[in-house]
Short mmCIF file of C-alpha atoms in Angstrom, two decimals:
data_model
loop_
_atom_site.label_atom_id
_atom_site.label_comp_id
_atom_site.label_asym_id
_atom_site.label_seq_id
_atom_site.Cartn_x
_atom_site.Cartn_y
_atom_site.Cartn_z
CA UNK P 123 11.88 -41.11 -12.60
CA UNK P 124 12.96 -39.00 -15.62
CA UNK P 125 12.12 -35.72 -14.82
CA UNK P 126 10.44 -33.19 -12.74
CA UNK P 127 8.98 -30.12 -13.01
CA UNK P 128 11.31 -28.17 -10.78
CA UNK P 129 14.07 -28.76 -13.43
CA UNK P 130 11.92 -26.90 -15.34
CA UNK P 131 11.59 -24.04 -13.56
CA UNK P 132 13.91 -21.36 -15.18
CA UNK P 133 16.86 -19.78 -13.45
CA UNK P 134 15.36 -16.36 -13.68
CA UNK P 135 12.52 -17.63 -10.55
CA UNK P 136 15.29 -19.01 -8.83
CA UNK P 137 15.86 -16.91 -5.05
CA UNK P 138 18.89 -18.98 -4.14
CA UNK P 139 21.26 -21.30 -5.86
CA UNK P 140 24.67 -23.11 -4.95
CA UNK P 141 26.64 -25.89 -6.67
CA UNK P 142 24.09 -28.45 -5.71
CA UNK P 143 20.73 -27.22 -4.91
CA UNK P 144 18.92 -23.96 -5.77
CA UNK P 145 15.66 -22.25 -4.43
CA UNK P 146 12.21 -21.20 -5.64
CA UNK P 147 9.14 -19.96 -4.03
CA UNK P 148 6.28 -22.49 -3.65
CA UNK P 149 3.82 -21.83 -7.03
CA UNK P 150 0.98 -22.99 -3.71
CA UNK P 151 2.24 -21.49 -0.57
CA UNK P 152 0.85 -22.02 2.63
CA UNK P 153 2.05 -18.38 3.58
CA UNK P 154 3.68 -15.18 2.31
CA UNK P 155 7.19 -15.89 1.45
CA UNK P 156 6.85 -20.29 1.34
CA UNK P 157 9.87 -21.28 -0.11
CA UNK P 158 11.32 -24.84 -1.98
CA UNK P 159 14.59 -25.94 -2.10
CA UNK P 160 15.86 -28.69 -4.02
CA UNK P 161 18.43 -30.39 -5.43
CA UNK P 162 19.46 -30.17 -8.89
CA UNK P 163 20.04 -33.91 -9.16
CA UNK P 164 16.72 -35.58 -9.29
CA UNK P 165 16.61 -38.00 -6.27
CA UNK P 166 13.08 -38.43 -4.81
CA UNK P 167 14.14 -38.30 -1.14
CA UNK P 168 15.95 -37.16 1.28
CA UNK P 169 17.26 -40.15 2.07
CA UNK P 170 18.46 -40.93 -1.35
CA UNK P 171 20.26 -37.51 -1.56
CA UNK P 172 24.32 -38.03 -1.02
CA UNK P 173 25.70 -36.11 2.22
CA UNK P 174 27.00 -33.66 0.13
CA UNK P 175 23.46 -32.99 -1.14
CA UNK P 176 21.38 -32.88 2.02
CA UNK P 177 24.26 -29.92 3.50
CA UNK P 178 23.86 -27.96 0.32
CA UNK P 179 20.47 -28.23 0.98
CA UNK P 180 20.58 -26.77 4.39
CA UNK P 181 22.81 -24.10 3.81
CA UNK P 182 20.49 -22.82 1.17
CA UNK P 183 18.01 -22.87 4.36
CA UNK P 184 19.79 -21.05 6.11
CA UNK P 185 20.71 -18.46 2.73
CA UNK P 186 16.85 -18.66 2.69
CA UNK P 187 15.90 -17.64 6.15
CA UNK P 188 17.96 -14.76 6.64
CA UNK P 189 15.96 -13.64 3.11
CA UNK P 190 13.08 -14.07 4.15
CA UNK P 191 13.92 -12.64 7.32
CA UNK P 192 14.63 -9.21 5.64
CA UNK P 193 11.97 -9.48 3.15
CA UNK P 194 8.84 -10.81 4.71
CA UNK P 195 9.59 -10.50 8.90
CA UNK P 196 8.30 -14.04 9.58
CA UNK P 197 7.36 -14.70 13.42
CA UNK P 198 8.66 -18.12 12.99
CA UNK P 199 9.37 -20.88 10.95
CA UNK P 200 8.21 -24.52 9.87
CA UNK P 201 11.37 -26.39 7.95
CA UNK P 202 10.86 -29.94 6.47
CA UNK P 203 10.00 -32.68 3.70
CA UNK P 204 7.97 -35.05 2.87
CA UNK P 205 9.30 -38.79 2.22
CA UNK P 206 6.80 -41.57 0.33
CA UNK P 207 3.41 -40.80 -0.57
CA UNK P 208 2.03 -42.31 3.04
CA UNK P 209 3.45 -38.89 4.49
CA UNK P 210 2.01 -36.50 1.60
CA UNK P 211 4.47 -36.60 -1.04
CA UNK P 212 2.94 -35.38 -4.18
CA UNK P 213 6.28 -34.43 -6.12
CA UNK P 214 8.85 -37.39 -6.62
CA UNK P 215 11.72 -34.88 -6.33
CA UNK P 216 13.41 -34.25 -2.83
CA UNK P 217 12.61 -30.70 -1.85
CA UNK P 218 12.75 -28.91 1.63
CA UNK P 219 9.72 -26.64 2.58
CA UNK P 220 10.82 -23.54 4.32
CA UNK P 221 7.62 -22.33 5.78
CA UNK P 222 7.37 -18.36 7.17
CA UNK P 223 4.69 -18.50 9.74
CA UNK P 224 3.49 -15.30 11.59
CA UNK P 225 1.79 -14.63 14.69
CA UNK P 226 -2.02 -15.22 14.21
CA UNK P 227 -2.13 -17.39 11.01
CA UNK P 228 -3.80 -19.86 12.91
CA UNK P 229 -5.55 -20.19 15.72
CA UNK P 230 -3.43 -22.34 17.96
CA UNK P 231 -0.06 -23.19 16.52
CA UNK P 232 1.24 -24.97 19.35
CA UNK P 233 2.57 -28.80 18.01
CA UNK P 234 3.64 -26.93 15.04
CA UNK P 235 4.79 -29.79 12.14
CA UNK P 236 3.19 -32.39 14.75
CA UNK P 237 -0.18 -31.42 12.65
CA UNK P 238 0.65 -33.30 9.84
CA UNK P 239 -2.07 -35.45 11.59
CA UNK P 240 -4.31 -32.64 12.62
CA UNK P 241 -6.24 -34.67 16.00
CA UNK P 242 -2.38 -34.96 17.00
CA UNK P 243 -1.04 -31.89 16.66
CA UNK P 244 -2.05 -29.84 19.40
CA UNK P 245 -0.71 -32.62 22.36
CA UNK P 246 -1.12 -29.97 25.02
CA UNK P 247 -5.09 -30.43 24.50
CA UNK P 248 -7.08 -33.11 26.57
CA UNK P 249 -8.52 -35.70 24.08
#
């Protein structure tokens, strides 16, 4: 792994930075407001991130939320990553999906991230 295309991004799209990690909205978002936020070292998972990383990563959740908050009025929110391509990674560079969802954008949101497996999501539901 030599590079990535989020180092590529310039500083001028950025929405968030601190000493280790910095923040761009999704160039595919899922909703109004989808945000990425990733480390500037290039590690491919969370797991491989140092401590230090992964809590710079959350606080610039957190810086990210309260944005978003102001700026887009979200109903709710989906937070997470994906680790190995088994669980949907596409992009070999650690970054944390902060998701704005609102009231209505689907039909049933109950299970929330659980739909990762759609038949699954939704465990409320007789099968």
């Amino acid at each position: 792994m030599s590079s990535s295309s989020f180092l590529q991004v310039p500083r001028e799209r950025w929405v968030a930075s601190n000493r280790l990690a910095f923040a761009i909205r999704d160039a595919n978002p899922v909703s109004p407001g989808h945000t990425l936020v990733i480390p500037h070292r290039l590690v491919a998972t969370w797991f491989e991130a140092s401590q230090e990383e992964q809590h710079a990563l959350f606080e610039l959740v957190d810086e990210v939320r309260r944005e978003l908050d102001t700026s887009h009025r979200p109903d709710g929110y989906n937070v997470g990553f994906n680790v190995g391509e088994a669980a949907g990674q596409t992009v070999f560079h650690l970054h944390v999906h902060v998701i704005p969802r609102y009231r209505g954008d689907m039909e049933d949101p109950r299970g929330g991230v659980r739909h990762v497996i759609p038949s699954k999501g939704n465990y409320l539901l007789p099968r």
